[in-house]
PDB file of C-alpha atoms and ligand atoms in Angstrom:
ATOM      1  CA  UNK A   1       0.000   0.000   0.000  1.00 72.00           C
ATOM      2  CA  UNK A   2       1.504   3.413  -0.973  1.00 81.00           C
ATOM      3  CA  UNK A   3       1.782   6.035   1.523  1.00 89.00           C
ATOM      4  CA  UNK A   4       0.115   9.857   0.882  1.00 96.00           C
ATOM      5  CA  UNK A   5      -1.272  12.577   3.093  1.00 96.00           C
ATOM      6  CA  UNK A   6      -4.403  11.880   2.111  1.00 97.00           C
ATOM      7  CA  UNK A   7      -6.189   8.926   0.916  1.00 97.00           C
ATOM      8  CA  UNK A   8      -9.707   8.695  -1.228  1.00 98.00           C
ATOM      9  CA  UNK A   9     -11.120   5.023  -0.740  1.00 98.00           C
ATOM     10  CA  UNK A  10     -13.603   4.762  -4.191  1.00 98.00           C
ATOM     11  CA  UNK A  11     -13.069   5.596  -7.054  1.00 98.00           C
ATOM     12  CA  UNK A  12     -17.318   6.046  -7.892  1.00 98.00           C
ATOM     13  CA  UNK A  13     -18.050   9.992  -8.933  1.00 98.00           C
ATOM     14  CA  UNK A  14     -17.456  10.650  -5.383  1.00 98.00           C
ATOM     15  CA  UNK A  15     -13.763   9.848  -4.885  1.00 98.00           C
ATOM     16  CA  UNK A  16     -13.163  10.931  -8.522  1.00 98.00           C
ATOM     17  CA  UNK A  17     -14.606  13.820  -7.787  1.00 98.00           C
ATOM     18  CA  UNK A  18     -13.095  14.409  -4.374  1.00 98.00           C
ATOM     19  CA  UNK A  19      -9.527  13.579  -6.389  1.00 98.00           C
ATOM     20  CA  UNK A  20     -10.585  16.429  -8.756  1.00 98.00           C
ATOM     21  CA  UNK A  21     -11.050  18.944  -6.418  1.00 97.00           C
ATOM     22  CA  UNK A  22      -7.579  17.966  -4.549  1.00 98.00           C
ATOM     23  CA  UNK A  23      -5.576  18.940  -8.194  1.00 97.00           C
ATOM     24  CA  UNK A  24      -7.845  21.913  -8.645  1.00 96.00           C
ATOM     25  CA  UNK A  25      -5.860  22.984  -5.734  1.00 97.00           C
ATOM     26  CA  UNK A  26      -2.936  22.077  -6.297  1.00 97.00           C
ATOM     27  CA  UNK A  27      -2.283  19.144  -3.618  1.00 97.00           C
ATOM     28  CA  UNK A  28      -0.644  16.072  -5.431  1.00 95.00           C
ATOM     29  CA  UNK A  29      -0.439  13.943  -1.989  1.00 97.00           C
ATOM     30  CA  UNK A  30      -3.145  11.848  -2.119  1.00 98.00           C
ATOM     31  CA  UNK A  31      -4.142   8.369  -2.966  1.00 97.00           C
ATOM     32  CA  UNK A  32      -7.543   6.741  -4.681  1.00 98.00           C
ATOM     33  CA  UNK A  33      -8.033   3.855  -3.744  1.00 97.00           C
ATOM     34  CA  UNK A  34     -10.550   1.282  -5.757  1.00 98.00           C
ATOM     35  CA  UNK A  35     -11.698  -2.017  -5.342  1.00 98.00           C
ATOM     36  CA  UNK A  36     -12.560  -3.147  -8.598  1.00 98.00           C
ATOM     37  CA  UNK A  37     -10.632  -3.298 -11.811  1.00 97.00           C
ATOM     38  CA  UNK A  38     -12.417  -0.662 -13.174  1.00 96.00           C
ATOM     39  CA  UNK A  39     -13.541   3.396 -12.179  1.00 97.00           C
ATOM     40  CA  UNK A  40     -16.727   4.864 -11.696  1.00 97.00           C
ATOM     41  CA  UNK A  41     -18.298   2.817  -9.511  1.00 98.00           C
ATOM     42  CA  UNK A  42     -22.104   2.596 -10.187  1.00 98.00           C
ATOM     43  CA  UNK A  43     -22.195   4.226 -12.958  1.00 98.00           C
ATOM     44  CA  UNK A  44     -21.813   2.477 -16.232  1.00 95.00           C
ATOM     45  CA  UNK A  45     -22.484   3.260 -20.121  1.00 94.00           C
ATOM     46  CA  UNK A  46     -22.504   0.073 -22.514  1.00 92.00           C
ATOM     47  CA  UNK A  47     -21.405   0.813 -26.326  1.00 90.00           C
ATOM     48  CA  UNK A  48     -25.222   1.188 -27.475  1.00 84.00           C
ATOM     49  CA  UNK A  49     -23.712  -1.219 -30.717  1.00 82.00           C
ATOM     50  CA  UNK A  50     -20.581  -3.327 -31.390  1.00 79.00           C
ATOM     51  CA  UNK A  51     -17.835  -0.921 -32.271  1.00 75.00           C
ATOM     52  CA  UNK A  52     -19.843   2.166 -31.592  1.00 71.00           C
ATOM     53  CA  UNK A  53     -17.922   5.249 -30.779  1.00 75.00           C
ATOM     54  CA  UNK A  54     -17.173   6.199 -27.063  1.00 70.00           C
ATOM     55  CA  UNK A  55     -20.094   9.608 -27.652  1.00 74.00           C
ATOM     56  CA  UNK A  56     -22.694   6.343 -28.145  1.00 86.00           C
ATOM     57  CA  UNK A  57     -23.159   4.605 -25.070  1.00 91.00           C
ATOM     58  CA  UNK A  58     -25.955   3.627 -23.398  1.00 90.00           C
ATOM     59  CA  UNK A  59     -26.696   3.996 -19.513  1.00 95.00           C
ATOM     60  CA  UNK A  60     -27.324   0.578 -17.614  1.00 93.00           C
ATOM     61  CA  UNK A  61     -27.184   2.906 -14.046  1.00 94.00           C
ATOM     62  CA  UNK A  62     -27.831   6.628 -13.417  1.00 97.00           C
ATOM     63  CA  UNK A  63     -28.644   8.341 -16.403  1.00 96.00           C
ATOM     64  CA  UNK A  64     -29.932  11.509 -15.835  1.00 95.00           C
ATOM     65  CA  UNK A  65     -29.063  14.423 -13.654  1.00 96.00           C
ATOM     66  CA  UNK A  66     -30.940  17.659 -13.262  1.00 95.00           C
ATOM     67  CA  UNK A  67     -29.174  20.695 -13.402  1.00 94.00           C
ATOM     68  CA  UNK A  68     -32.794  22.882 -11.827  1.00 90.00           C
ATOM     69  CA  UNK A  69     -31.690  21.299  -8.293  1.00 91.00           C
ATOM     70  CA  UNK A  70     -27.909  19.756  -8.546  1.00 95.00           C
ATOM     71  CA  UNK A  71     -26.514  22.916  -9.052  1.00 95.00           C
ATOM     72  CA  UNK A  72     -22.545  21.300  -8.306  1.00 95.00           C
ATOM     73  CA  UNK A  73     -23.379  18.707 -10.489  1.00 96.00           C
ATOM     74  CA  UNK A  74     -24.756  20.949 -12.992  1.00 96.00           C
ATOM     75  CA  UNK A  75     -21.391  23.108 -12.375  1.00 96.00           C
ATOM     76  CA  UNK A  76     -18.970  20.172 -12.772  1.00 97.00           C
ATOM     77  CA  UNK A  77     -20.578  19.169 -16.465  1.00 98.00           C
ATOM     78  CA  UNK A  78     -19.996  22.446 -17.398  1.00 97.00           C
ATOM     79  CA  UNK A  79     -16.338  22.838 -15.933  1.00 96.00           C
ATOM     80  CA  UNK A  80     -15.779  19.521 -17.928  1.00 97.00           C
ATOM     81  CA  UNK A  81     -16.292  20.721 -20.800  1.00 97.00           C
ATOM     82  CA  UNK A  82     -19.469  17.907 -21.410  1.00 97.00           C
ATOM     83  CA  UNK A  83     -21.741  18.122 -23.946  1.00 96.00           C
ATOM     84  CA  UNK A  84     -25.822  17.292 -22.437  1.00 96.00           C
ATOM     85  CA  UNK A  85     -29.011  17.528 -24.394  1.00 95.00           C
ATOM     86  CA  UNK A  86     -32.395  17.213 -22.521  1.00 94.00           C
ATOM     87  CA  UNK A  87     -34.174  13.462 -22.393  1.00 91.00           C
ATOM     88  CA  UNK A  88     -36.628  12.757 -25.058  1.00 88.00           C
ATOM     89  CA  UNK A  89     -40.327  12.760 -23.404  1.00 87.00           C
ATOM     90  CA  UNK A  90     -42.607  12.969 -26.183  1.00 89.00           C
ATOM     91  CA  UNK A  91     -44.916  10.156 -27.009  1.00 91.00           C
ATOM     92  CA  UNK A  92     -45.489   7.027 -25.172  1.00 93.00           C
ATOM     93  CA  UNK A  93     -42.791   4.861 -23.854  1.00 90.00           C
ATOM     94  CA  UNK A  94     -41.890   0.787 -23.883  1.00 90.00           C
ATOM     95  CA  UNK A  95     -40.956  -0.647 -20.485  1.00 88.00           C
ATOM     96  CA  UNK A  96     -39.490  -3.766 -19.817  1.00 87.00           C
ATOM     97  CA  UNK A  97     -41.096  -4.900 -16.732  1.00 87.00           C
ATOM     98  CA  UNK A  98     -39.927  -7.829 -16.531  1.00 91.00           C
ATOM     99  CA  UNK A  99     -37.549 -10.592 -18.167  1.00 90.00           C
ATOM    100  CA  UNK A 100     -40.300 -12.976 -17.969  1.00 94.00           C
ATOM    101  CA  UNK A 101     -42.453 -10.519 -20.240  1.00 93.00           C
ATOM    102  CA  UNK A 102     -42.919  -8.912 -23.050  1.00 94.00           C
ATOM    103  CA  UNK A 103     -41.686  -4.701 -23.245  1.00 94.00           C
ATOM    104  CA  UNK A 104     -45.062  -3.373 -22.759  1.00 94.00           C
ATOM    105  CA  UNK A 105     -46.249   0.281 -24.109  1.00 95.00           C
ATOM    106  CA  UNK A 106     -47.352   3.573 -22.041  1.00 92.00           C
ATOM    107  CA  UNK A 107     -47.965   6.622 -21.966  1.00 90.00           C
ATOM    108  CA  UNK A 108     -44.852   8.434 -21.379  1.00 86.00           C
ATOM    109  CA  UNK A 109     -44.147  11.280 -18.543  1.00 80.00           C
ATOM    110  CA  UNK A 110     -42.971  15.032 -18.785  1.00 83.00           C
ATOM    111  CA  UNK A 111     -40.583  15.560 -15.692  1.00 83.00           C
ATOM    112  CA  UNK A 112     -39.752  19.048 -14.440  1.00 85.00           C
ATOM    113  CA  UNK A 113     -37.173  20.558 -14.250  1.00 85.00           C
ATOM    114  CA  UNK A 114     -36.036  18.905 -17.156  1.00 87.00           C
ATOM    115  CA  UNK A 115     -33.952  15.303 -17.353  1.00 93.00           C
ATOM    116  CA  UNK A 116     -30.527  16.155 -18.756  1.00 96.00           C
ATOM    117  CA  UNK A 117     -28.393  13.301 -20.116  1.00 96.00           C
ATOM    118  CA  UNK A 118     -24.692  13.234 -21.343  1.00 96.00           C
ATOM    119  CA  UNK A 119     -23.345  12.453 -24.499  1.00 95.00           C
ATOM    120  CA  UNK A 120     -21.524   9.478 -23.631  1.00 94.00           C
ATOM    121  CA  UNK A 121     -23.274   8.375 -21.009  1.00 96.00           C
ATOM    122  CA  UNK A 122     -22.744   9.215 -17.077  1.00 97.00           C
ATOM    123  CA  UNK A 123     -19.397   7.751 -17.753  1.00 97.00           C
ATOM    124  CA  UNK A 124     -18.310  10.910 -20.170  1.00 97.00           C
ATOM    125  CA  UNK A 125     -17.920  12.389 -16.634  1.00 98.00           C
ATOM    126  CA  UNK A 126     -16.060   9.869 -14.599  1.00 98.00           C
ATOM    127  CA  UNK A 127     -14.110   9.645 -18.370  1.00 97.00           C
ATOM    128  CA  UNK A 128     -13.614  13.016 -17.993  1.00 98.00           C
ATOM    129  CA  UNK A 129     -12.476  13.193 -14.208  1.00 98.00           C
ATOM    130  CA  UNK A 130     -10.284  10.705 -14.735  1.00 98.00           C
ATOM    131  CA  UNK A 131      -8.298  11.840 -17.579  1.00 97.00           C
ATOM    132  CA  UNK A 132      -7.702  15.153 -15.400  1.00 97.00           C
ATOM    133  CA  UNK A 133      -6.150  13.332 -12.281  1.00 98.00           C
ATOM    134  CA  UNK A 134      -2.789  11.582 -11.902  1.00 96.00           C
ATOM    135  CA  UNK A 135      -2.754   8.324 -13.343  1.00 96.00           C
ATOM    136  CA  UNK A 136       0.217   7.064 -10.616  1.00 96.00           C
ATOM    137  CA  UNK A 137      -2.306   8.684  -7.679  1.00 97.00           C
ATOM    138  CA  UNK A 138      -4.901   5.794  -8.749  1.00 98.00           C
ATOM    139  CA  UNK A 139      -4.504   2.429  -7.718  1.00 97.00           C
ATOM    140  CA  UNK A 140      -7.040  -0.411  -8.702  1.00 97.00           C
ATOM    141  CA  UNK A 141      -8.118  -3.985  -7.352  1.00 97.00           C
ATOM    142  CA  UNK A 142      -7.366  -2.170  -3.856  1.00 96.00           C
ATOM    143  CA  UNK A 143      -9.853  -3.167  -1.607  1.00 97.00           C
ATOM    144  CA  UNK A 144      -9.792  -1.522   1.235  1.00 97.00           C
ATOM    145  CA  UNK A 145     -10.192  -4.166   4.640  1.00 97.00           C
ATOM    146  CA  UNK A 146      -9.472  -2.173   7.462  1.00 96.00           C
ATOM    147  CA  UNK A 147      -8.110   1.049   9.098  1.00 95.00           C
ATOM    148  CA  UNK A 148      -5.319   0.858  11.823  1.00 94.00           C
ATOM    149  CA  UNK A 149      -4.561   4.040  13.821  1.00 93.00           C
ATOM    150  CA  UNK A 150      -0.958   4.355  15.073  1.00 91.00           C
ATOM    151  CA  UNK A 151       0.238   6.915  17.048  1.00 91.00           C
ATOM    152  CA  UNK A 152       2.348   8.984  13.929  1.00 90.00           C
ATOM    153  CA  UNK A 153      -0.080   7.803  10.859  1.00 93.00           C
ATOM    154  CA  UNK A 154      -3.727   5.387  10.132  1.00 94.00           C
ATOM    155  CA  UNK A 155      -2.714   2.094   7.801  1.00 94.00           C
ATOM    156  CA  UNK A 156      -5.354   1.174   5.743  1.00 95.00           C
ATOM    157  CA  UNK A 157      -4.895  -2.899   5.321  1.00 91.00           C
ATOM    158  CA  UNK A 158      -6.402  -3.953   1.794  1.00 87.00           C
TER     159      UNK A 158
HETATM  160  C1  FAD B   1     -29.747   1.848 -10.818  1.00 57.13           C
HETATM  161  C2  FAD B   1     -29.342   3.226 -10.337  1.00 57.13           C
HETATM  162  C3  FAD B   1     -29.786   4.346 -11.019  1.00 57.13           C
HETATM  163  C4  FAD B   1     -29.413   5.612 -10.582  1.00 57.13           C
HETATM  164  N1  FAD B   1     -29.818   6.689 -11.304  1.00 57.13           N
HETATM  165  C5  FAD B   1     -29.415   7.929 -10.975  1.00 57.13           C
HETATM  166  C6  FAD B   1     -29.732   9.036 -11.806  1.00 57.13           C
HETATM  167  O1  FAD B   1     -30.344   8.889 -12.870  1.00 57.13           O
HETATM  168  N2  FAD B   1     -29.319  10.266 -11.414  1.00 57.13           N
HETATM  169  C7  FAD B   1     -28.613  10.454 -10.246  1.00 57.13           C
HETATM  170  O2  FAD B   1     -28.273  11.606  -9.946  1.00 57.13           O
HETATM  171  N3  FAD B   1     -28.262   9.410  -9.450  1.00 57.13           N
HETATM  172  C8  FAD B   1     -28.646   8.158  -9.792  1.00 57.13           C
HETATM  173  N4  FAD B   1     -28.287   7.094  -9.009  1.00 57.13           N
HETATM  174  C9  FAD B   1     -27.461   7.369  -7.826  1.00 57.13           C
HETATM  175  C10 FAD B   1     -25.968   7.476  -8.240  1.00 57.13           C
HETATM  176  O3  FAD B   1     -25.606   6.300  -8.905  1.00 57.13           O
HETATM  177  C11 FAD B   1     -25.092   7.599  -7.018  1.00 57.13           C
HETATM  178  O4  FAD B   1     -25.494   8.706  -6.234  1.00 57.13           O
HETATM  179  C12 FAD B   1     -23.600   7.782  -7.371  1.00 57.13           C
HETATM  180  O5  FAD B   1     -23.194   7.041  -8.503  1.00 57.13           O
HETATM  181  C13 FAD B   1     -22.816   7.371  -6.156  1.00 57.13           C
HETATM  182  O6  FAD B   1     -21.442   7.553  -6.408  1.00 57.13           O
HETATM  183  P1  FAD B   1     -20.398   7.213  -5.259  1.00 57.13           P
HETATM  184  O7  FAD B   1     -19.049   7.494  -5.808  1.00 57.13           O
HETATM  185  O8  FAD B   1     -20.804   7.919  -4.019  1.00 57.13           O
HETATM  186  O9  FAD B   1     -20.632   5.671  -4.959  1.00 57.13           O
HETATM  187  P2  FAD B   1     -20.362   4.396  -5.903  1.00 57.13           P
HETATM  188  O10 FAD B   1     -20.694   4.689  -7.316  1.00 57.13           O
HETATM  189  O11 FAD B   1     -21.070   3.275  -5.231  1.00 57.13           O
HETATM  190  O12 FAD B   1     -18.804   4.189  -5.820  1.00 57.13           O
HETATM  191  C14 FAD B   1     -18.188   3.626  -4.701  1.00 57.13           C
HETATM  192  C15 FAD B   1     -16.879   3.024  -5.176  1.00 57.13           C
HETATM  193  O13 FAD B   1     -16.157   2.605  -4.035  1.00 57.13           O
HETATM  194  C16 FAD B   1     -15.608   1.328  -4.267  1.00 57.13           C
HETATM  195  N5  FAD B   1     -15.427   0.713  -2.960  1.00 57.13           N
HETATM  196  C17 FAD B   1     -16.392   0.367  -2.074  1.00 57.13           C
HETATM  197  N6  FAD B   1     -15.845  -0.148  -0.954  1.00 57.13           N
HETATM  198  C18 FAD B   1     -14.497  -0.100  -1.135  1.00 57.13           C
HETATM  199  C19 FAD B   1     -13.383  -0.487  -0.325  1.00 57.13           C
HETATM  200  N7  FAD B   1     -13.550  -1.020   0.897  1.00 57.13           N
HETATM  201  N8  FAD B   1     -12.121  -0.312  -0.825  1.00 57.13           N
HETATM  202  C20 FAD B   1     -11.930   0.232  -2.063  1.00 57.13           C
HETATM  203  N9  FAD B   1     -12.960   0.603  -2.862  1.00 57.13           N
HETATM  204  C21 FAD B   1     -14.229   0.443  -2.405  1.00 57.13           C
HETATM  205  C22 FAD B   1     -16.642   0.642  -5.148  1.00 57.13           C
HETATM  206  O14 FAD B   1     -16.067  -0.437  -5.884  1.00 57.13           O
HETATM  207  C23 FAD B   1     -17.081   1.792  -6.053  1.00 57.13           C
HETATM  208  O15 FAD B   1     -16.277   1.906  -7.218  1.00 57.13           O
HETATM  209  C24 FAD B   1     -28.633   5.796  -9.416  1.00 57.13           C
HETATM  210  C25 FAD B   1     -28.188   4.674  -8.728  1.00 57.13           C
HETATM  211  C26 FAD B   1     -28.517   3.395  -9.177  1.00 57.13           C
HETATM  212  C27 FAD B   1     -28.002   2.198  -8.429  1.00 57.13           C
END
């Protein structure tokens, strides 16, 4: 386990995020820790067809996010640079209920504010965040066991 002043265990939009913020300001001693093989946690974007493009995913977790009352969120898609267009909610809509049954079709909702989506998927933005930190500050299949406080430092014990 490496040792830093600081250590971020996740790497879901909250420790990328948190690792974000830490280079904004210009501190470089820090760790993110992550589990898994992969970043971004629950959020995930499947290519929406074999070799599509990484601007044509589609989202299998959270999808939308609305900029009328996540005003940070809202903030960090813009500071990203990410491009978001408003979810389609004309018309009915098919929903899957079930795997045992057919998609069935119904009338669709109109959600205010607004649903915003991502180009991309969610994961343009944990793409994005993680293309702005570090690469040696990240370390994967790190999953963090336990916490021991000593008296000069805390171990975490993967
Ligand atoms: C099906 C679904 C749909 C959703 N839809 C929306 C939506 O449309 N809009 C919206 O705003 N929100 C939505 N949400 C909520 C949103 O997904 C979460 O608020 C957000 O992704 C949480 O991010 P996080 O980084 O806090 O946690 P997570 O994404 O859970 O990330 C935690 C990370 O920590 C890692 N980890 C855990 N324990 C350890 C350990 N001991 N050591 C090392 N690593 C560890 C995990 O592997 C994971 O990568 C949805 C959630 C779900 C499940």
């Amino acid at each position: 386990m490496p040792t830093a002043r600081i250590a971020i265990i996740g790497a879901g939009l909250s420790g990328l995020c948190a690792a974000f913020l830490l280079e904004q300001k210009g501190i470089k001693d820090y760790v993110l820790l992550e589990a898994r093989d992969s970043l971004g946690g629950r959020i995930a974007s499947a290519p929406a067809t074999s070799g599509a493009q990484a601007f044509d995913r589609v989202d299998l977790g959270p999808t939308w996010f609305w900029p009328g009352y996540q005003h940070q969120l809202a903030s960090l898609v813009a500071d990203l640079g990410l491009q978001s267009f408003e979810q389609f909610e004309v018309g009915d809509t098919v929903m899957e209920r079930s795997p045992q049954g057919p998609p069935v079709r119904m009338r669709g909702y109109a959600s205010s504010p607004p649903s915003m989506r991502l180009v991309g998927g969610m994961a343009a933005l944990t793409d994005a965040l993680h293309r702005r930190l570090d690469a040696t500050r990240i370390h994967t299949g790190q999953a963090v066991r336990r916490l021991r406080s000593t008296e000069r430092h805390v171990e975490l014990v993967s």
